[in-house]
XYZ file of C-alpha atoms in Angstrom:
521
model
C -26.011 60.040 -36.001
C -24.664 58.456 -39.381
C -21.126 59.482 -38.306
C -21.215 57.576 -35.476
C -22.860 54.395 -36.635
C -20.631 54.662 -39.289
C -17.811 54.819 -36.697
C -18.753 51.796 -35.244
C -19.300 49.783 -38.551
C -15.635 50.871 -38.796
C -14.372 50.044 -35.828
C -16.568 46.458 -35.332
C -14.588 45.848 -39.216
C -11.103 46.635 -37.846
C -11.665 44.129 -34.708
C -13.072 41.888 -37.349
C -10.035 41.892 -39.122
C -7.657 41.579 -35.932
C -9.562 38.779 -34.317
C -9.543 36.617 -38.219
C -5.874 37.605 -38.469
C -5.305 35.938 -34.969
C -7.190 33.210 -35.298
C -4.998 32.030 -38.171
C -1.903 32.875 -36.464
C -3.395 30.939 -33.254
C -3.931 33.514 -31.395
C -7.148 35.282 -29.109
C -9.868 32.247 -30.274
C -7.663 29.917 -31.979
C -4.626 27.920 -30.042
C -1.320 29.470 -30.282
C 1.267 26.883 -31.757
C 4.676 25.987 -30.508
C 7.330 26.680 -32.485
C 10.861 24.678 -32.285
C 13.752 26.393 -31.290
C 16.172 24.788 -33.430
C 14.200 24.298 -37.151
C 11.405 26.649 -36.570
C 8.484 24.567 -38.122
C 5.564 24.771 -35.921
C 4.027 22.440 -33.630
C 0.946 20.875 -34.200
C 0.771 22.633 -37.825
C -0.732 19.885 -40.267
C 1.244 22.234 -43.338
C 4.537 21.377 -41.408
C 3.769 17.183 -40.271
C 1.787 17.856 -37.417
C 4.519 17.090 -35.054
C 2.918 17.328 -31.748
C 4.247 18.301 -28.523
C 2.917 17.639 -25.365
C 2.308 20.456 -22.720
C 4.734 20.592 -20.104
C 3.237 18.768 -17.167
C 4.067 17.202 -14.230
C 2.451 13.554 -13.146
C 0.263 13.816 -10.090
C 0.033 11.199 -7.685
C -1.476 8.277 -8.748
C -4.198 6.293 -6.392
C -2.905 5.635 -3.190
C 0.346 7.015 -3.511
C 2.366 9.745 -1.503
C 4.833 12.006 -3.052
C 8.483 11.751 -1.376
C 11.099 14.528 -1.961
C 14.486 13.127 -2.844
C 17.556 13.823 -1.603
C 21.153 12.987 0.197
C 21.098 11.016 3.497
C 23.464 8.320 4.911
C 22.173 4.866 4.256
C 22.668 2.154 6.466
C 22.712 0.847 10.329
C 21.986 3.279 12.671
C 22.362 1.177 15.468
C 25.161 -1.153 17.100
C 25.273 -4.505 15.011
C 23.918 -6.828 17.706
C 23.181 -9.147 15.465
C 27.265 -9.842 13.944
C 25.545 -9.625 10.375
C 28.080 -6.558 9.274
C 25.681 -6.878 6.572
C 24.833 -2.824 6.144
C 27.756 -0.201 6.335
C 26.723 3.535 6.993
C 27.148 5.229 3.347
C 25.750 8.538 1.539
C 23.896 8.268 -1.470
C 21.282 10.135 -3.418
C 18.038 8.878 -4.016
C 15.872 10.912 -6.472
C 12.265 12.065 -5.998
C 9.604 9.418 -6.201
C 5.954 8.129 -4.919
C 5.240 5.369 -2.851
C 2.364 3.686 -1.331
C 0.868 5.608 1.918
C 0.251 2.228 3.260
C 0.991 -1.156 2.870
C -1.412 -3.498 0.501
C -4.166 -4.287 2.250
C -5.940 -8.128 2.052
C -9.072 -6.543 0.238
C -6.617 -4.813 -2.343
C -4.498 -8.174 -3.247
C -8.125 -10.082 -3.516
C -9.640 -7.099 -6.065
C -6.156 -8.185 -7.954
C -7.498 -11.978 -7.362
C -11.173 -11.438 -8.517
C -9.824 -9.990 -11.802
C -7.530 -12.808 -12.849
C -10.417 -15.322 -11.827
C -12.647 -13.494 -14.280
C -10.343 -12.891 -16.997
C -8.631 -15.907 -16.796
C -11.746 -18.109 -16.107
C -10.539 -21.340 -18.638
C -6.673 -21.026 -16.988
C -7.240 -22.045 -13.017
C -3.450 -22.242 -12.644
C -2.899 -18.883 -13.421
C -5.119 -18.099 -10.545
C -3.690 -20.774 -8.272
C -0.048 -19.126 -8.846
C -1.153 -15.918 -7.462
C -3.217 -16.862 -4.058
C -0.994 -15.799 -0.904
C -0.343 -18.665 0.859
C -2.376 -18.758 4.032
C -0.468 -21.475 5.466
C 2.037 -19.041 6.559
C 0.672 -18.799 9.949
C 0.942 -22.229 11.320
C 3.301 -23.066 13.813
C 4.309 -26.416 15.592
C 3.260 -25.284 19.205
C 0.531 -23.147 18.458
C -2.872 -23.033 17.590
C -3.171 -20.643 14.575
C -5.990 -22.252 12.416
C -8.281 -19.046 12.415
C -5.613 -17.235 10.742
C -4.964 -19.457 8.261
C -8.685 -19.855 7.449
C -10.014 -15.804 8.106
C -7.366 -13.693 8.133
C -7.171 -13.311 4.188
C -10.669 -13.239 3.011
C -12.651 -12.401 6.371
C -14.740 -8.901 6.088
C -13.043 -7.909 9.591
C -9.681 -7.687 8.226
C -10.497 -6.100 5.164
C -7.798 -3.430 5.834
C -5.066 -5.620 7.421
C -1.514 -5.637 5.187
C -1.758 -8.577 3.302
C 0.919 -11.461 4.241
C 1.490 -14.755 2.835
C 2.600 -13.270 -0.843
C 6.123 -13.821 -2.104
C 8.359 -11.280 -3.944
C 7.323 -12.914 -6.924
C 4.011 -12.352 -6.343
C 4.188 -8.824 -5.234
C 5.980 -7.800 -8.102
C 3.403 -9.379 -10.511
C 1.171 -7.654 -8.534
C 2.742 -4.521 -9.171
C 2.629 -4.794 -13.232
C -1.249 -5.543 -12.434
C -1.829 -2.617 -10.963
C -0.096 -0.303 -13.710
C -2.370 -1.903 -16.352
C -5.631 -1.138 -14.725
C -4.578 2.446 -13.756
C -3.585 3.414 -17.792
C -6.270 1.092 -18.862
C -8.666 3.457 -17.068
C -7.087 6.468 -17.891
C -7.319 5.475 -21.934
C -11.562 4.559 -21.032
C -11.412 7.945 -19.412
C -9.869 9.567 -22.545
C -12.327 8.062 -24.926
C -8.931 5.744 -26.499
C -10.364 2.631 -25.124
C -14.493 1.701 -25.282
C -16.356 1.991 -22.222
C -17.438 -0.890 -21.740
C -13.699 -2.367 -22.400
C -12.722 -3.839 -18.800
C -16.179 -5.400 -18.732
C -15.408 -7.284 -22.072
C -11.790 -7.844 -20.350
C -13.373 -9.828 -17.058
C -15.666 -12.244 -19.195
C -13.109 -14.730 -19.939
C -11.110 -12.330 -22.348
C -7.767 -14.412 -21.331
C -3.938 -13.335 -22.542
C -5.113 -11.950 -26.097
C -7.973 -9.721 -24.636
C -6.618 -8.428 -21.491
C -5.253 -4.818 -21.253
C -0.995 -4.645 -20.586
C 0.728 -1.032 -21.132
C 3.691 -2.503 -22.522
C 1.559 -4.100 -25.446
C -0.199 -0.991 -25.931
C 2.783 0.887 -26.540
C 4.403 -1.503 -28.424
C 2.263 -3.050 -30.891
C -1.627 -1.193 -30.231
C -3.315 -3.162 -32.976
C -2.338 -6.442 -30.421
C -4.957 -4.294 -27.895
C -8.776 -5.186 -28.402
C -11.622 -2.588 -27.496
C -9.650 0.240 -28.590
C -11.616 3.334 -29.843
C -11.112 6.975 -31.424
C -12.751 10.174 -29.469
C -14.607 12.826 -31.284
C -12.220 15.383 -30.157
C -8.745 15.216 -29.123
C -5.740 17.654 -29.423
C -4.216 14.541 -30.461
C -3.564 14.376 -34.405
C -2.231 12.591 -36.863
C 0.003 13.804 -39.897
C -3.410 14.959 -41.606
C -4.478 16.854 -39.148
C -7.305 14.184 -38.027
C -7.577 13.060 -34.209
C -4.837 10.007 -33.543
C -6.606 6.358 -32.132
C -3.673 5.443 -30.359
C -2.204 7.448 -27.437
C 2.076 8.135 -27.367
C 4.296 7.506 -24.180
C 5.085 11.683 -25.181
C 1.609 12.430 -24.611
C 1.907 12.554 -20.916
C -1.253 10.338 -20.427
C -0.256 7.097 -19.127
C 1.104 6.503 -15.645
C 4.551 5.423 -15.164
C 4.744 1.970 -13.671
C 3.831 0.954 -10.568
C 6.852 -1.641 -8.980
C 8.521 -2.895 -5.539
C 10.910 0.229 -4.363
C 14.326 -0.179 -4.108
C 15.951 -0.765 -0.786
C 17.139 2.916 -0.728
C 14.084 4.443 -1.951
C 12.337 2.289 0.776
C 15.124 3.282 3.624
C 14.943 7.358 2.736
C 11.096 7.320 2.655
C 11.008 5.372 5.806
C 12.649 7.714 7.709
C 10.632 11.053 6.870
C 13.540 12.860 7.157
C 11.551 16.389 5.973
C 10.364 16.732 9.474
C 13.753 16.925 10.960
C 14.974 19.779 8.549
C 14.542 23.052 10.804
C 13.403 24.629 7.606
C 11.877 23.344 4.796
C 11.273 25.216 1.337
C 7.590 25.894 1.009
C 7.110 27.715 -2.112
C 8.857 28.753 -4.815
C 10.465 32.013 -4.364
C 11.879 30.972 -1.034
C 15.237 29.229 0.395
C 15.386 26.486 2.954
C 18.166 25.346 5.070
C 20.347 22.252 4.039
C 20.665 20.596 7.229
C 18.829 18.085 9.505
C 18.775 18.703 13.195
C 18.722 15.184 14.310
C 19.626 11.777 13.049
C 16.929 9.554 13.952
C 16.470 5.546 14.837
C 12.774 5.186 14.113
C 10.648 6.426 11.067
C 7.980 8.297 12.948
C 8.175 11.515 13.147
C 7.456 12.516 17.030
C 9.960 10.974 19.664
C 11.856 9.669 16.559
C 14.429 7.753 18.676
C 11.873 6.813 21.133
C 9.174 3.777 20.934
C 6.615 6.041 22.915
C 4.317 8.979 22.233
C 6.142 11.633 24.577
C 3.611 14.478 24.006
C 0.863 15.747 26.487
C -2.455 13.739 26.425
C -4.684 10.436 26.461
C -2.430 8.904 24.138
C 0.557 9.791 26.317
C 2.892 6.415 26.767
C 1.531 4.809 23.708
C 3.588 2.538 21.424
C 4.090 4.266 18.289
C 4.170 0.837 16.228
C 2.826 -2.112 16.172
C 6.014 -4.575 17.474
C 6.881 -7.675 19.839
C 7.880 -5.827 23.565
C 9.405 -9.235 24.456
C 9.365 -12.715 24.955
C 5.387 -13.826 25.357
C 4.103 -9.839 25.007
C 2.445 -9.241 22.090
C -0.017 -6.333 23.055
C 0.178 -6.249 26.922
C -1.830 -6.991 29.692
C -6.284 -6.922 29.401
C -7.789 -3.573 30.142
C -4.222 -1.416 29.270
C -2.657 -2.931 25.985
C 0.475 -1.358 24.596
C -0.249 -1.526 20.973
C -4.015 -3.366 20.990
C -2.604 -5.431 17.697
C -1.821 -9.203 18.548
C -0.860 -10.093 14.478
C -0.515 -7.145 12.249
C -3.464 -4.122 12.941
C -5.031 -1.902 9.646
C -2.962 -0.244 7.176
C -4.303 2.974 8.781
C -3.058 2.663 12.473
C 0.056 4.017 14.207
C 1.721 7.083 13.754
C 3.067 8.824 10.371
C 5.904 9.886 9.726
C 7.041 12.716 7.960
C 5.975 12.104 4.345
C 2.628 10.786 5.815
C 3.709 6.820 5.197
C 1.888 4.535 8.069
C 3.642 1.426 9.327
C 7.115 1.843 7.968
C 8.671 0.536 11.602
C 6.358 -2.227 12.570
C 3.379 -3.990 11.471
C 4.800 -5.561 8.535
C 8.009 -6.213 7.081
C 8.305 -5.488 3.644
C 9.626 -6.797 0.680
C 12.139 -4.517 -1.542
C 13.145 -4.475 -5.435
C 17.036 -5.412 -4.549
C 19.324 -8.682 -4.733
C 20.101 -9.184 -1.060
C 24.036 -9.428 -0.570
C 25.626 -9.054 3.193
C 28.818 -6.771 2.161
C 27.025 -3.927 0.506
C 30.288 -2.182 -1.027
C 30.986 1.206 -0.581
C 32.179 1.482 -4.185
C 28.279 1.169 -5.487
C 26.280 3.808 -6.919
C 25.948 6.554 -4.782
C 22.846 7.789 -6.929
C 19.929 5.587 -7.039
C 21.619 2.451 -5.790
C 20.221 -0.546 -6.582
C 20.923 -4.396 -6.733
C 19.449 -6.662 -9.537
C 19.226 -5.801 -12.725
C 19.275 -8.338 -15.744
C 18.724 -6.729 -18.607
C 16.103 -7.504 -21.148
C 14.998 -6.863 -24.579
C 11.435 -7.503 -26.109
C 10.996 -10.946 -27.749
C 10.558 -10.952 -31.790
C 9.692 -14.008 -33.281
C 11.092 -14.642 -37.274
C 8.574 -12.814 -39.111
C 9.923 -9.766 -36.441
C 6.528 -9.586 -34.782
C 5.353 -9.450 -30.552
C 4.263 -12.302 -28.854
C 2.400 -12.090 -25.692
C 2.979 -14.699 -22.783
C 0.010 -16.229 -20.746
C -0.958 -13.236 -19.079
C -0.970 -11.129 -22.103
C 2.388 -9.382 -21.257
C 4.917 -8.720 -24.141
C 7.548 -11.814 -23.841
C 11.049 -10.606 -23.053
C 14.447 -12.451 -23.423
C 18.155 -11.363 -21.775
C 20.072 -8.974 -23.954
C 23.550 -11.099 -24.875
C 26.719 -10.040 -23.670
C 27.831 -10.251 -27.459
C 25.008 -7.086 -27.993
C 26.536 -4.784 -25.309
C 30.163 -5.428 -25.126
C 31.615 -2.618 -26.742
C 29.371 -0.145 -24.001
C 31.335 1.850 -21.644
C 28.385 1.908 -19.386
C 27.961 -1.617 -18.594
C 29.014 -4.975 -20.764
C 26.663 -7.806 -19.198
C 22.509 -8.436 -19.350
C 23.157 -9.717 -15.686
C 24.933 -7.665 -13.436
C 23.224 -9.364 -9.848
C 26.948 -9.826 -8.443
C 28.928 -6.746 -9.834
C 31.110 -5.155 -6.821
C 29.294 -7.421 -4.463
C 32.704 -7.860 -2.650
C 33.355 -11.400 -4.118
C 35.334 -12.345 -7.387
C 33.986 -16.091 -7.913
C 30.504 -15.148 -6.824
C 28.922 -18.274 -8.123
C 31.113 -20.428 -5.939
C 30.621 -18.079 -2.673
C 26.307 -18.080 -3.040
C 25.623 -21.416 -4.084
C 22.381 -21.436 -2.375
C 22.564 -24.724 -0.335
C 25.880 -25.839 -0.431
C 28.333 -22.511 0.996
C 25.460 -20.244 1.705
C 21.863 -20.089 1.783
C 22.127 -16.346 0.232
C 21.591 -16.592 -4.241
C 20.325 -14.789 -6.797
C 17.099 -15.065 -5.820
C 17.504 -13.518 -2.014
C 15.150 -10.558 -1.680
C 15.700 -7.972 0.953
C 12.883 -6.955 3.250
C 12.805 -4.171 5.615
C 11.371 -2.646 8.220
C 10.426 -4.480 11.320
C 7.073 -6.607 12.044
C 4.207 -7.217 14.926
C 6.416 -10.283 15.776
C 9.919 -8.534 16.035
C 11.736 -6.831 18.703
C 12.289 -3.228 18.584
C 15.696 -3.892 16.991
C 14.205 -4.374 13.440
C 11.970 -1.233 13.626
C 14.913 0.895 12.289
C 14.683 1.250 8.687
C 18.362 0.655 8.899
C 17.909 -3.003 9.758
C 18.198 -5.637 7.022
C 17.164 -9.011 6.095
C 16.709 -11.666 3.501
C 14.367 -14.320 2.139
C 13.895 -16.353 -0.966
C 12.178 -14.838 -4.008
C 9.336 -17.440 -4.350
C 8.510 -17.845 -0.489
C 6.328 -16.013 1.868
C 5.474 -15.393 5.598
C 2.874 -14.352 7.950
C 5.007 -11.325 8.907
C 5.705 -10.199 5.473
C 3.816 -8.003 3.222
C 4.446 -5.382 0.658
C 3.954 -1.482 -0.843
C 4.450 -0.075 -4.595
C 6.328 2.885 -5.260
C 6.469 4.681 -8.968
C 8.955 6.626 -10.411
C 8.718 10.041 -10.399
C 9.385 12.372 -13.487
C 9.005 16.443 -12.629
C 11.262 19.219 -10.363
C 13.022 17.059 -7.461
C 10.743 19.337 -5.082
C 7.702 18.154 -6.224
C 4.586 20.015 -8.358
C 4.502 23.824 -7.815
C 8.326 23.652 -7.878
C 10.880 24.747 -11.018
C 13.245 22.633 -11.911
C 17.001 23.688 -11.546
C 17.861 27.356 -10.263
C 17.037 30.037 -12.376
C 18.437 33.298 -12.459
C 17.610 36.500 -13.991
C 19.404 36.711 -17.403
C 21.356 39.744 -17.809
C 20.812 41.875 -21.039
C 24.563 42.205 -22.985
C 26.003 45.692 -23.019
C 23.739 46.723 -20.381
C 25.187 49.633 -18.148
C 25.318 49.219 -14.544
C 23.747 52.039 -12.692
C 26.273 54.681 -10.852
């Protein structure tokens, strides 16, 4: 009997040992550290700097957006150019993975965005004023649209209807908005922010006590509220949890922002569905080919307005569009698409990536510089038309300053600062290849064209357009800072993770062959 309780005195001592062994090395109770492959200090080791390194993760979708798989597809008209515009040459490029909005911004979104800038900026009214859509959109000479102009924005009924009446401007600000209240409630969630921090925020907090990502990251201390949880794998170099949170921590969102015209174009037309067959799961191949080249963005009866398949809904309009000249919906008791002005965010059919309303409905402005001869000679990965690049502002004792809606100011990078780049050598680079060598003669806005600077391109046709505009093909323009009643708008955020989405590995990987090893006879 004494043998074998000594026995197990023995053997509870040895699995002492192991288990106090481990947990210093990290192991069984304790976390195991990272290591680097190139200095071999550990990660996370407070006796080597506490260097910390993130867990490789992927970002998930954030609210209200829909993952789209990138890839290669022809971008351009897909249809004759009835129009004369020549404004939209078939060409190949590549547009990379990214997320975008299942459906467009809905009136009862853009007025949440509204009842936070009236509470937050409550002594600035103008700020406020700057930001209303402008209702007036839907007036017309001959026709009696006054219950538009006074319901259709803030009514209860149309809650859910795309918001219209907001310019690019607007949409984009819009945009930056809505990345600041997604991190800012990530950071409450987190315990890096106080709870009661976006309450404090909508009293009247104004520029200095409102919430902007950028600021965060740049300069936290310029961020009120701000608090430290009790436990965080977070440290500092003493081994003590950190108060601030990292852009390499993997917790805040990327930025929400207007897609570009390419990334709107690819995700318009869904064109998953018409590969015969897709890769699933890892472990398995899919075919690199589509069977069709479709006109529409839905994905049944792509090149066809109707729903062709069996049933009640047999015959149906698949969007929401203008049949012709004085047909809006079609005759009482059988209408076509039952929507007279735009219907819900929610209505018509999907198309492959599960985006509503990407042909009809709407319009919808787009990130990119609108310019009729889109060269061939442009990116053929990620094109994109308008940048002006920027630097954050430093005033002379080197420090931030924050603008009037608490966002870090920003200034154009000189041409002096980037000259010897091989990559690019100007902040503005609006006209570059846009087929025109004096470009500031050719778009004077006003006087030889009424195309600038400040064109925007929307896409996608509206409830008030022939079926011409429903491709996602079709193109058109309008001023930066002006807005219409068959206009509205979706976000889109960049994606950063394998092109095939979450459950995917990036790259191909193969088995690695041991050296030296003989093949079998």
């Amino acid at each position: 009997m004494q043998k074998v309780i000594s026995g197990k005195i023995l053997l509870l001592t040895i699995i002492a040992a192991i288990s106090l062994t481990a947990c210093k090395n990290g192991g069984l109770f304790g976390k195991k550290k990272g290591k680097s492959a190139v200095t071999g200090w550990n990660y996370d080791d407070k006796n080597m700097g506490n260097f910390h390194v993130a867990k490789v993760k992927y970002p998930k979708a954030g609210p209200g957006l829909v993952f789209v798989q990138g890839g290669t597809f022809v971008m351009g008209a897909k249809e004759d150019d009835v129009m004369g515009d020549w404004n939209n040459v078939p060409r190949r490029v590549t547009v990379p993975s990214f997320f975008i909005d299942e459906t467009e911004v809905a009136n009862v979104h853009y007025r949440e965005y509204l009842y936070w800038l009236e509470n937050t900026f409550s002594n600035d009214t103008n700020i406020v004023y700057k930001a209303l859509p402008d209702t007036l959109v839907w007036r017309e000479e001959l026709a009696y649209n006054e219950p538009y102009v006074e319901y259709y924005f803030r009514y209860p009924s149309y809650n859910y209807y795309p918001v219209v009446g907001v310019s690019w401007r607007q949409a984009y600000d819009f945009c930056i908005w809505r990345t600041d209240r997604v991190n800012e409630l990530n950071l409450i969630k987190k315990g890096y922010l106080k709870k009661d921090a976006a309450k404090r925020e909508m009293k009247g907090a104004g520029a200095d006590g409102s919430f902007n990502t950028e600021t965060y990251l740049m300069n936290p201390d310029m961020i009120q509220g701000r608090s430290k949880p009790k436990k965080s794998d977070l440290k500092d170099i003493n081994g003590k949890p950190r108060s601030t949170v990292r852009l390499e921590d993997g917790i805040l969102n990327m930025g929400y922002r207007l897609p570009t015209e390419a990334e709107w174009e690819y995700a318009a037309y869904g064109l998953l569905d018409q590969n015969p067959a897709p890769r699933k799961k890892e472990g398995k191949s899919g075919e690199e080919l589509f069977s069709n080249e479709q006109i529409y963005s839905w994905s049944k009866n792509p090149n066809g307005l109707r729903d062709n398949r069996r049933g009640s809904w047999q015959g149906s309009f698949l969007a929401n569009f203008k049949r012709g000249s004085g047909d809006n919906m079609g005759v009482a008791g059988g209408l076509n698409d039952r929507a007279a002005i735009p219907g819900p965010v929610k209505t018509f059919y999907p198309n492959a990536f599960g985006l509503y309303n990407m042909s009809g409905n709407v319009s919808e402005w787009v990130a990119d510089v609108y310019r009729p001869m889109t060269s061939i000679d442009a990116q053929d990965f990620n094109y994109f038309r308008g940048n002006k690049f920027q630097k954050y502002y430093k005033n002379s004792s080197g420090e931030y300053e924050r603008d009037s809606l608490g966002r870090l100011k920003k200034v154009d990078i000189s041409d002096e600062e980037v000259k010897n780049r091989t990559n690019y050598q100007h902040n503005n680079v609006i006209n570059y290849l846009d087929g025109d060598s004096a470009s500031q003669v050719y778009y004077g806005y006003g006087v030889t064209s009424l195309i600038s600077d400040q064109s925007r391109v929307i896409k996608g046709g509206s409830w008030n357009d022939r079926p011409y505009w429903l491709s996602p093909g079709a193109r058109r323009f309008m001023e930066e800072d002006q807005g219409a009643s068959t206009v509205g708008f979706r976000c889109a955020q960049s994606y950063l993770g394998p092109p095939e989405g979450p459950g995917f590995k990036d790259g191909n990987i193969f088995a690695k062959r041991k050296q030296n090893k003989k093949k079998k006879k």
